[in-house]
């Protein structure tokens, strides 16, 4: 914070020196959206961004912590996955969710993904978000504004697809490019795009077509990526006042999840020392099939003892002793020893797969009338078809879609007092879910990673037998919403934004008892209806020296759903499928040197007001406190510098209230068992004590992250770029027994443009840092961890036309 404050102070003095030549700060801010800064890679917040409040305001003028990543930044710095965004924007560090970069963790909790300002289906780890198909990525920290509907606490990433519009108008001539990228581990990616104007009869329209095909290997064994992305958008002016924008995206992904290393110890993290040994056989029921079936595990009562009750212990790991695991018992390993484990050897098996088809479409009708009147109807569709199988004992399918229709009526009034904009928005959003998962018998430790999966460690999965699901749910819910927003920008520099929203949600959820075994008397279906209010109040002021202080207070509702957008029957029956969060945020922003320098500092506290319900995967009940600072400086037409600082503390309120958290026990948890080989053929479970506020901290999220980027473009077409992030040491899991070391990650790139040709080389993890990413810290953080990839290279050749 001291560094950030000094930055703002120094830039304020710079503005004072330049201010006489540039005019009043209020005038500069009023026209900042018209400024074009050469060499800035479009990284400066000079353009109107409607993804935060829905109004045509720049990020400088918006009283919330937000950042925009342009397509030029994505290309120059070689951004290919969401983990790369940490260097580009504060507040965005992301834990691993079994190795799939689905959604960002923003302010320490799982974020959401929006498509052109409308919320997509949740994507904790169903497929990697396609960064390359975006024209711009907006990262908004904190819950969405009421105009966008119920949202999570942490924030969201708004995906802006490529379009045929430039500065609000259709392109006058076609343009496109084709590129090919190769690199380490058989990386192979082909992309092509074309944009431009066209006609059907007398009707003019703009089009943008994008395609991406990948067939790549992986650093990790038993992993690869095959994907196809097709994206199209069309714009047409029907009349002078009426236009339509429509299009969609199809994304087919075929890869694997990656659970990382099992049998986690501090010695494994520090020097790669791994405990070896094979699990004991489970007695076959029927003909041997080379897999451990649900029926076989049920017959022996499973291999996951809860607590130490069988040997006089209790629910906590400290009460479990050698007496709980007799030598030669069903959980014991045979021929145990130690070995050095390769970072390539992880829990992914040779037959594991993650297959996802994502289909997204939109159709907008926009009417612009006289006197700054606009009416917009937005129709949106998103569908997930997902199948996921992992040999250690987890499988899942998702067949879910959402349809949303939103009307936005906007009117702006301008008079001697200022500019006053208003919006009203009724909406309806229908979600239909069909979801099943299989997690009852997850045994990470049965496989010896130095050997690989055998019939002793390979589970038959529910998606293979269509039986024994942990959850098998069908249902739907409809959200009827009405929102209103007002932005009151007074000429003397004060800008006040007020908003409110009411949502009424009807939901029904049903269990299929033929596929999901349930106890007698279990409620199989439930329906309910619940309403929720959301509101926001923000203000900023254009102060002297180019500074714009701001404050925001808001309450936002959120739907508590799972990985497949499913709602549990118990949550429906208990009327606990909607929760709410509060946000308190204040900060200072500013733009100086004719728009070439931008800086912002914010502090915040946000928390869930409802602690009795949470999804440990997608929507935790947490309180987050922190600070964020960033600057972006186009020093001249050649040099661009950016920097960011994040300070985050995340507390799980449900755990703190309960005093405990359910968890898988890892080797470091079971301190009173002398030999881990006594139980690694199974998975002891229990409760982690959460007796203090510090014990409720969400693991895996560093308290401090410092990052920066620099790029220099020479006049001869040559350009260099570098990005770096320093990340604090973190606990791997909720029980705080294994510490992951701090690290600094550096990426480098060089490019050369010669006429229509572009050549680029990128080095990821240039210093070959050895580091780890915590994995699903609430349940598995002390049992598994993901070793990240070493240094890698990629090269791209692109031709523009």
PDB file of C-alpha atoms in Angstrom, residues 471-701:
ATOM      1  CA  UNK A 471     -25.870 -37.238  -6.927  1.00  0.00           C
ATOM      2  CA  UNK A 472     -28.263 -37.816  -9.795  1.00  0.00           C
ATOM      3  CA  UNK A 473     -30.494 -34.799 -10.244  1.00  0.00           C
ATOM      4  CA  UNK A 474     -32.863 -33.352 -12.790  1.00  0.00           C
ATOM      5  CA  UNK A 475     -34.752 -30.115 -12.465  1.00  0.00           C
ATOM      6  CA  UNK A 476     -35.119 -26.548 -13.528  1.00  0.00           C
ATOM      7  CA  UNK A 477     -35.470 -23.045 -12.149  1.00  0.00           C
ATOM      8  CA  UNK A 478     -36.736 -19.738 -13.492  1.00  0.00           C
ATOM      9  CA  UNK A 479     -35.591 -16.336 -12.327  1.00  0.00           C
ATOM     10  CA  UNK A 480     -37.949 -13.409 -12.915  1.00  0.00           C
ATOM     11  CA  UNK A 481     -36.011 -10.178 -12.381  1.00  0.00           C
ATOM     12  CA  UNK A 482     -36.633  -6.454 -12.456  1.00  0.00           C
ATOM     13  CA  UNK A 483     -33.769  -3.976 -12.098  1.00  0.00           C
ATOM     14  CA  UNK A 484     -33.309  -0.227 -12.200  1.00  0.00           C
ATOM     15  CA  UNK A 485     -30.157   1.905 -12.322  1.00  0.00           C
ATOM     16  CA  UNK A 486     -29.494   5.624 -12.203  1.00  0.00           C
ATOM     17  CA  UNK A 487     -26.234   7.431 -12.899  1.00  0.00           C
ATOM     18  CA  UNK A 488     -26.218  11.079 -11.822  1.00  0.00           C
ATOM     19  CA  UNK A 489     -23.135  12.886 -13.159  1.00  0.00           C
ATOM     20  CA  UNK A 490     -23.138  16.480 -11.919  1.00  0.00           C
ATOM     21  CA  UNK A 491     -21.066  19.117 -13.682  1.00  0.00           C
ATOM     22  CA  UNK A 492     -19.255  20.075 -10.471  1.00  0.00           C
ATOM     23  CA  UNK A 493     -17.550  16.647 -10.451  1.00  0.00           C
ATOM     24  CA  UNK A 494     -19.784  14.405  -8.322  1.00  0.00           C
ATOM     25  CA  UNK A 495     -21.094  11.203  -9.895  1.00  0.00           C
ATOM     26  CA  UNK A 496     -23.623   9.078  -7.996  1.00  0.00           C
ATOM     27  CA  UNK A 497     -24.798   5.645  -9.150  1.00  0.00           C
ATOM     28  CA  UNK A 498     -27.800   3.959  -7.536  1.00  0.00           C
ATOM     29  CA  UNK A 499     -29.410   0.649  -8.389  1.00  0.00           C
ATOM     30  CA  UNK A 500     -31.841  -1.949  -7.114  1.00  0.00           C
ATOM     31  CA  UNK A 501     -33.120  -5.322  -8.262  1.00  0.00           C
ATOM     32  CA  UNK A 502     -35.698  -7.870  -7.206  1.00  0.00           C
ATOM     33  CA  UNK A 503     -35.521 -11.520  -8.262  1.00  0.00           C
ATOM     34  CA  UNK A 504     -38.140 -14.188  -7.734  1.00  0.00           C
ATOM     35  CA  UNK A 505     -36.888 -17.699  -8.419  1.00  0.00           C
ATOM     36  CA  UNK A 506     -39.024 -20.819  -8.814  1.00  0.00           C
ATOM     37  CA  UNK A 507     -37.084 -24.091  -8.578  1.00  0.00           C
ATOM     38  CA  UNK A 508     -37.750 -27.817  -8.645  1.00  0.00           C
ATOM     39  CA  UNK A 509     -35.187 -30.586  -8.142  1.00  0.00           C
ATOM     40  CA  UNK A 510     -35.590 -34.372  -8.234  1.00  0.00           C
ATOM     41  CA  UNK A 511     -33.366 -37.332  -7.257  1.00  0.00           C
ATOM     42  CA  UNK A 512     -33.417 -40.524  -9.323  1.00  0.00           C
ATOM     43  CA  UNK A 513     -33.299 -43.270  -6.644  1.00  0.00           C
ATOM     44  CA  UNK A 514     -32.574 -45.950  -9.264  1.00  0.00           C
ATOM     45  CA  UNK A 515     -29.207 -44.354  -9.971  1.00  0.00           C
ATOM     46  CA  UNK A 516     -28.490 -42.549  -6.695  1.00  0.00           C
ATOM     47  CA  UNK A 517     -28.742 -44.894  -3.691  1.00  0.00           C
ATOM     48  CA  UNK A 518     -30.577 -43.132  -0.860  1.00  0.00           C
ATOM     49  CA  UNK A 519     -31.649 -44.041   2.655  1.00  0.00           C
ATOM     50  CA  UNK A 520     -35.296 -44.914   3.264  1.00  0.00           C
ATOM     51  CA  UNK A 521     -37.370 -41.797   3.851  1.00  0.00           C
ATOM     52  CA  UNK A 522     -35.049 -39.517   1.874  1.00  0.00           C
ATOM     53  CA  UNK A 523     -36.910 -36.648   0.214  1.00  0.00           C
ATOM     54  CA  UNK A 524     -36.745 -37.342  -3.526  1.00  0.00           C
ATOM     55  CA  UNK A 525     -38.221 -34.159  -4.944  1.00  0.00           C
ATOM     56  CA  UNK A 526     -38.841 -30.621  -3.787  1.00  0.00           C
ATOM     57  CA  UNK A 527     -40.079 -27.367  -5.257  1.00  0.00           C
ATOM     58  CA  UNK A 528     -39.962 -23.898  -3.819  1.00  0.00           C
ATOM     59  CA  UNK A 529     -40.031 -20.220  -4.632  1.00  0.00           C
ATOM     60  CA  UNK A 530     -37.969 -17.435  -3.106  1.00  0.00           C
ATOM     61  CA  UNK A 531     -37.480 -13.724  -3.656  1.00  0.00           C
ATOM     62  CA  UNK A 532     -34.370 -11.652  -3.058  1.00  0.00           C
ATOM     63  CA  UNK A 533     -33.422  -7.981  -3.210  1.00  0.00           C
ATOM     64  CA  UNK A 534     -30.129  -6.571  -4.459  1.00  0.00           C
ATOM     65  CA  UNK A 535     -29.003  -2.953  -4.371  1.00  0.00           C
ATOM     66  CA  UNK A 536     -25.976  -0.730  -4.903  1.00  0.00           C
ATOM     67  CA  UNK A 537     -24.914   2.814  -4.080  1.00  0.00           C
ATOM     68  CA  UNK A 538     -21.713   4.354  -5.418  1.00  0.00           C
ATOM     69  CA  UNK A 539     -20.184   7.790  -5.653  1.00  0.00           C
ATOM     70  CA  UNK A 540     -17.022   9.276  -7.069  1.00  0.00           C
ATOM     71  CA  UNK A 541     -15.687  12.800  -7.336  1.00  0.00           C
ATOM     72  CA  UNK A 542     -13.373  14.408  -9.868  1.00  0.00           C
ATOM     73  CA  UNK A 543     -11.002  16.070  -7.441  1.00  0.00           C
ATOM     74  CA  UNK A 544      -8.061  18.344  -8.218  1.00  0.00           C
ATOM     75  CA  UNK A 545      -4.791  16.925  -9.545  1.00  0.00           C
ATOM     76  CA  UNK A 546      -6.635  14.351 -11.642  1.00  0.00           C
ATOM     77  CA  UNK A 547      -7.657  12.194  -8.664  1.00  0.00           C
ATOM     78  CA  UNK A 548     -11.049  10.479  -8.559  1.00  0.00           C
ATOM     79  CA  UNK A 549     -11.850   9.042  -5.113  1.00  0.00           C
ATOM     80  CA  UNK A 550     -14.820   6.688  -4.934  1.00  0.00           C
ATOM     81  CA  UNK A 551     -16.874   4.571  -2.557  1.00  0.00           C
ATOM     82  CA  UNK A 552     -19.295   1.692  -3.174  1.00  0.00           C
ATOM     83  CA  UNK A 553     -21.692  -0.144  -0.885  1.00  0.00           C
ATOM     84  CA  UNK A 554     -23.856  -2.956  -2.215  1.00  0.00           C
ATOM     85  CA  UNK A 555     -25.826  -6.068  -1.394  1.00  0.00           C
ATOM     86  CA  UNK A 556     -26.105  -8.756  -4.062  1.00  0.00           C
ATOM     87  CA  UNK A 557     -28.067 -12.007  -4.165  1.00  0.00           C
ATOM     88  CA  UNK A 558     -26.561 -15.243  -5.514  1.00  0.00           C
ATOM     89  CA  UNK A 559     -27.867 -18.672  -6.515  1.00  0.00           C
ATOM     90  CA  UNK A 560     -26.015 -21.507  -4.741  1.00  0.00           C
ATOM     91  CA  UNK A 561     -25.627 -24.161  -7.424  1.00  0.00           C
ATOM     92  CA  UNK A 562     -23.088 -26.863  -8.249  1.00  0.00           C
ATOM     93  CA  UNK A 563     -20.782 -27.681 -11.152  1.00  0.00           C
ATOM     94  CA  UNK A 564     -23.678 -28.543 -13.443  1.00  0.00           C
ATOM     95  CA  UNK A 565     -25.878 -25.620 -12.315  1.00  0.00           C
ATOM     96  CA  UNK A 566     -27.827 -28.153 -10.229  1.00  0.00           C
ATOM     97  CA  UNK A 567     -29.673 -27.321  -7.020  1.00  0.00           C
ATOM     98  CA  UNK A 568     -29.719 -29.983  -4.302  1.00  0.00           C
ATOM     99  CA  UNK A 569     -33.125 -31.268  -3.215  1.00  0.00           C
ATOM    100  CA  UNK A 570     -32.283 -30.545   0.420  1.00  0.00           C
ATOM    101  CA  UNK A 571     -31.446 -26.920  -0.408  1.00  0.00           C
ATOM    102  CA  UNK A 572     -34.727 -26.516  -2.283  1.00  0.00           C
ATOM    103  CA  UNK A 573     -36.701 -28.020   0.575  1.00  0.00           C
ATOM    104  CA  UNK A 574     -34.843 -25.888   3.099  1.00  0.00           C
ATOM    105  CA  UNK A 575     -35.404 -22.696   1.090  1.00  0.00           C
ATOM    106  CA  UNK A 576     -31.650 -22.108   1.149  1.00  0.00           C
ATOM    107  CA  UNK A 577     -30.787 -22.018  -2.549  1.00  0.00           C
ATOM    108  CA  UNK A 578     -30.388 -18.229  -2.619  1.00  0.00           C
ATOM    109  CA  UNK A 579     -27.887 -16.355  -0.473  1.00  0.00           C
ATOM    110  CA  UNK A 580     -26.602 -12.789  -0.386  1.00  0.00           C
ATOM    111  CA  UNK A 581     -23.341 -10.899  -0.060  1.00  0.00           C
ATOM    112  CA  UNK A 582     -22.300  -7.429   1.030  1.00  0.00           C
ATOM    113  CA  UNK A 583     -19.580  -5.261  -0.497  1.00  0.00           C
ATOM    114  CA  UNK A 584     -17.848  -2.243   1.024  1.00  0.00           C
ATOM    115  CA  UNK A 585     -15.203  -0.727  -1.247  1.00  0.00           C
ATOM    116  CA  UNK A 586     -13.340   2.531  -1.460  1.00  0.00           C
ATOM    117  CA  UNK A 587     -10.493   3.731  -3.586  1.00  0.00           C
ATOM    118  CA  UNK A 588      -8.792   6.372  -5.676  1.00  0.00           C
ATOM    119  CA  UNK A 589      -8.251   6.378  -9.434  1.00  0.00           C
ATOM    120  CA  UNK A 590      -6.684   8.794 -11.845  1.00  0.00           C
ATOM    121  CA  UNK A 591      -5.492   9.341 -15.408  1.00  0.00           C
ATOM    122  CA  UNK A 592      -2.664  11.721 -16.243  1.00  0.00           C
ATOM    123  CA  UNK A 593      -0.249  12.796 -18.973  1.00  0.00           C
ATOM    124  CA  UNK A 594      -2.973  13.078 -21.570  1.00  0.00           C
ATOM    125  CA  UNK A 595      -4.307   9.621 -20.766  1.00  0.00           C
ATOM    126  CA  UNK A 596      -0.896   7.931 -20.954  1.00  0.00           C
ATOM    127  CA  UNK A 597      -0.744   7.066 -17.249  1.00  0.00           C
ATOM    128  CA  UNK A 598      -3.464   5.353 -15.213  1.00  0.00           C
ATOM    129  CA  UNK A 599      -3.334   4.285 -11.579  1.00  0.00           C
ATOM    130  CA  UNK A 600      -5.833   2.949  -9.051  1.00  0.00           C
ATOM    131  CA  UNK A 601      -5.832   1.857  -5.416  1.00  0.00           C
ATOM    132  CA  UNK A 602      -8.758   0.185  -3.647  1.00  0.00           C
ATOM    133  CA  UNK A 603      -9.529  -1.409  -0.296  1.00  0.00           C
ATOM    134  CA  UNK A 604     -12.543  -3.589   0.328  1.00  0.00           C
ATOM    135  CA  UNK A 605     -14.429  -5.970   2.553  1.00  0.00           C
ATOM    136  CA  UNK A 606     -17.024  -8.343   1.165  1.00  0.00           C
ATOM    137  CA  UNK A 607     -18.864 -11.197   2.837  1.00  0.00           C
ATOM    138  CA  UNK A 608     -21.729 -13.613   2.523  1.00  0.00           C
ATOM    139  CA  UNK A 609     -24.597 -12.748   4.842  1.00  0.00           C
ATOM    140  CA  UNK A 610     -25.939 -16.320   4.738  1.00  0.00           C
ATOM    141  CA  UNK A 611     -23.561 -18.877   6.250  1.00  0.00           C
ATOM    142  CA  UNK A 612     -25.843 -21.909   6.378  1.00  0.00           C
ATOM    143  CA  UNK A 613     -25.445 -22.917   2.727  1.00  0.00           C
ATOM    144  CA  UNK A 614     -22.478 -23.084   0.393  1.00  0.00           C
ATOM    145  CA  UNK A 615     -21.109 -25.072  -2.525  1.00  0.00           C
ATOM    146  CA  UNK A 616     -17.536 -25.979  -1.619  1.00  0.00           C
ATOM    147  CA  UNK A 617     -16.749 -26.229  -5.346  1.00  0.00           C
ATOM    148  CA  UNK A 618     -18.370 -23.150  -6.858  1.00  0.00           C
ATOM    149  CA  UNK A 619     -19.766 -20.784  -4.234  1.00  0.00           C
ATOM    150  CA  UNK A 620     -18.298 -20.713  -0.747  1.00  0.00           C
ATOM    151  CA  UNK A 621     -19.648 -18.705   2.158  1.00  0.00           C
ATOM    152  CA  UNK A 622     -16.671 -16.432   2.774  1.00  0.00           C
ATOM    153  CA  UNK A 623     -15.516 -13.059   3.992  1.00  0.00           C
ATOM    154  CA  UNK A 624     -12.721 -11.393   2.049  1.00  0.00           C
ATOM    155  CA  UNK A 625     -10.653  -8.399   3.062  1.00  0.00           C
ATOM    156  CA  UNK A 626      -7.979  -6.903   0.911  1.00  0.00           C
ATOM    157  CA  UNK A 627      -6.367  -4.173  -1.118  1.00  0.00           C
ATOM    158  CA  UNK A 628      -5.593  -3.851  -4.818  1.00  0.00           C
ATOM    159  CA  UNK A 629      -3.400  -1.425  -6.719  1.00  0.00           C
ATOM    160  CA  UNK A 630      -2.385  -1.139 -10.334  1.00  0.00           C
ATOM    161  CA  UNK A 631      -0.831   1.255 -12.787  1.00  0.00           C
ATOM    162  CA  UNK A 632      -0.519   1.325 -16.566  1.00  0.00           C
ATOM    163  CA  UNK A 633       1.881   3.735 -18.226  1.00  0.00           C
ATOM    164  CA  UNK A 634       2.484   4.231 -21.928  1.00  0.00           C
ATOM    165  CA  UNK A 635       5.818   5.996 -21.415  1.00  0.00           C
ATOM    166  CA  UNK A 636       6.092   6.817 -25.105  1.00  0.00           C
ATOM    167  CA  UNK A 637       5.019   5.259 -28.391  1.00  0.00           C
ATOM    168  CA  UNK A 638       7.455   2.386 -27.801  1.00  0.00           C
ATOM    169  CA  UNK A 639       7.358   1.499 -24.094  1.00  0.00           C
ATOM    170  CA  UNK A 640       4.407   0.240 -22.018  1.00  0.00           C
ATOM    171  CA  UNK A 641       4.736  -0.599 -18.318  1.00  0.00           C
ATOM    172  CA  UNK A 642       2.106  -2.070 -15.972  1.00  0.00           C
ATOM    173  CA  UNK A 643       2.200  -3.139 -12.360  1.00  0.00           C
ATOM    174  CA  UNK A 644      -0.208  -4.652  -9.858  1.00  0.00           C
ATOM    175  CA  UNK A 645      -0.324  -5.498  -6.176  1.00  0.00           C
ATOM    176  CA  UNK A 646      -2.871  -7.716  -4.428  1.00  0.00           C
ATOM    177  CA  UNK A 647      -3.367  -8.288  -0.710  1.00  0.00           C
ATOM    178  CA  UNK A 648      -6.046 -10.871   0.093  1.00  0.00           C
ATOM    179  CA  UNK A 649      -7.343 -12.637   3.190  1.00  0.00           C
ATOM    180  CA  UNK A 650     -10.266 -15.038   2.755  1.00  0.00           C
ATOM    181  CA  UNK A 651     -12.176 -16.562   5.676  1.00  0.00           C
ATOM    182  CA  UNK A 652     -14.732 -19.364   5.353  1.00  0.00           C
ATOM    183  CA  UNK A 653     -17.659 -18.206   7.487  1.00  0.00           C
ATOM    184  CA  UNK A 654     -19.511 -21.532   7.462  1.00  0.00           C
ATOM    185  CA  UNK A 655     -16.466 -23.303   8.869  1.00  0.00           C
ATOM    186  CA  UNK A 656     -15.888 -20.575  11.428  1.00  0.00           C
ATOM    187  CA  UNK A 657     -19.504 -20.739  12.635  1.00  0.00           C
ATOM    188  CA  UNK A 658     -19.472 -24.536  12.863  1.00  0.00           C
ATOM    189  CA  UNK A 659     -16.021 -24.759  14.431  1.00  0.00           C
ATOM    190  CA  UNK A 660     -15.127 -27.613  12.066  1.00  0.00           C
ATOM    191  CA  UNK A 661     -14.707 -28.435   8.398  1.00  0.00           C
ATOM    192  CA  UNK A 662     -15.208 -31.852   6.788  1.00  0.00           C
ATOM    193  CA  UNK A 663     -12.054 -32.951   4.977  1.00  0.00           C
ATOM    194  CA  UNK A 664     -10.016 -35.802   3.603  1.00  0.00           C
ATOM    195  CA  UNK A 665      -7.085 -36.458   5.951  1.00  0.00           C
ATOM    196  CA  UNK A 666      -3.591 -36.367   4.481  1.00  0.00           C
ATOM    197  CA  UNK A 667      -0.377 -37.917   5.733  1.00  0.00           C
ATOM    198  CA  UNK A 668       0.687 -34.759   7.577  1.00  0.00           C
ATOM    199  CA  UNK A 669      -2.714 -34.644   9.332  1.00  0.00           C
ATOM    200  CA  UNK A 670      -2.284 -38.120  10.856  1.00  0.00           C
ATOM    201  CA  UNK A 671       0.674 -37.227  13.048  1.00  0.00           C
ATOM    202  CA  UNK A 672      -0.053 -40.012  15.547  1.00  0.00           C
ATOM    203  CA  UNK A 673       0.174 -42.808  12.968  1.00  0.00           C
ATOM    204  CA  UNK A 674       3.813 -43.814  12.649  1.00  0.00           C
ATOM    205  CA  UNK A 675       3.664 -45.440   9.209  1.00  0.00           C
ATOM    206  CA  UNK A 676       1.508 -43.963   6.380  1.00  0.00           C
ATOM    207  CA  UNK A 677       1.673 -47.323   4.575  1.00  0.00           C
ATOM    208  CA  UNK A 678      -0.894 -48.579   7.117  1.00  0.00           C
ATOM    209  CA  UNK A 679      -3.724 -46.542   5.517  1.00  0.00           C
ATOM    210  CA  UNK A 680      -2.749 -45.263   2.028  1.00  0.00           C
ATOM    211  CA  UNK A 681      -4.789 -48.054   0.443  1.00  0.00           C
ATOM    212  CA  UNK A 682      -7.851 -46.095   1.574  1.00  0.00           C
ATOM    213  CA  UNK A 683      -8.823 -42.592   2.592  1.00  0.00           C
ATOM    214  CA  UNK A 684      -9.367 -41.613   6.242  1.00  0.00           C
ATOM    215  CA  UNK A 685     -11.901 -38.802   6.665  1.00  0.00           C
ATOM    216  CA  UNK A 686     -12.901 -36.522   9.481  1.00  0.00           C
ATOM    217  CA  UNK A 687     -13.294 -32.988  10.733  1.00  0.00           C
ATOM    218  CA  UNK A 688     -10.663 -30.263  10.803  1.00  0.00           C
ATOM    219  CA  UNK A 689     -10.958 -28.028  13.899  1.00  0.00           C
ATOM    220  CA  UNK A 690     -11.670 -24.394  13.055  1.00  0.00           C
ATOM    221  CA  UNK A 691     -11.393 -22.840  16.497  1.00  0.00           C
ATOM    222  CA  UNK A 692      -9.815 -19.536  15.426  1.00  0.00           C
ATOM    223  CA  UNK A 693     -10.381 -17.020  12.673  1.00  0.00           C
ATOM    224  CA  UNK A 694      -6.946 -17.738  11.253  1.00  0.00           C
ATOM    225  CA  UNK A 695      -7.821 -21.445  10.979  1.00  0.00           C
ATOM    226  CA  UNK A 696     -10.793 -20.521   8.771  1.00  0.00           C
ATOM    227  CA  UNK A 697      -8.503 -18.889   6.159  1.00  0.00           C
ATOM    228  CA  UNK A 698      -9.040 -20.322   2.681  1.00  0.00           C
ATOM    229  CA  UNK A 699      -5.886 -22.217   1.761  1.00  0.00           C
ATOM    230  CA  UNK A 700      -3.984 -21.846  -1.495  1.00  0.00           C
ATOM    231  CA  UNK A 701      -4.683 -18.121  -1.853  1.00  0.00           C
TER     232      UNK A 701
END
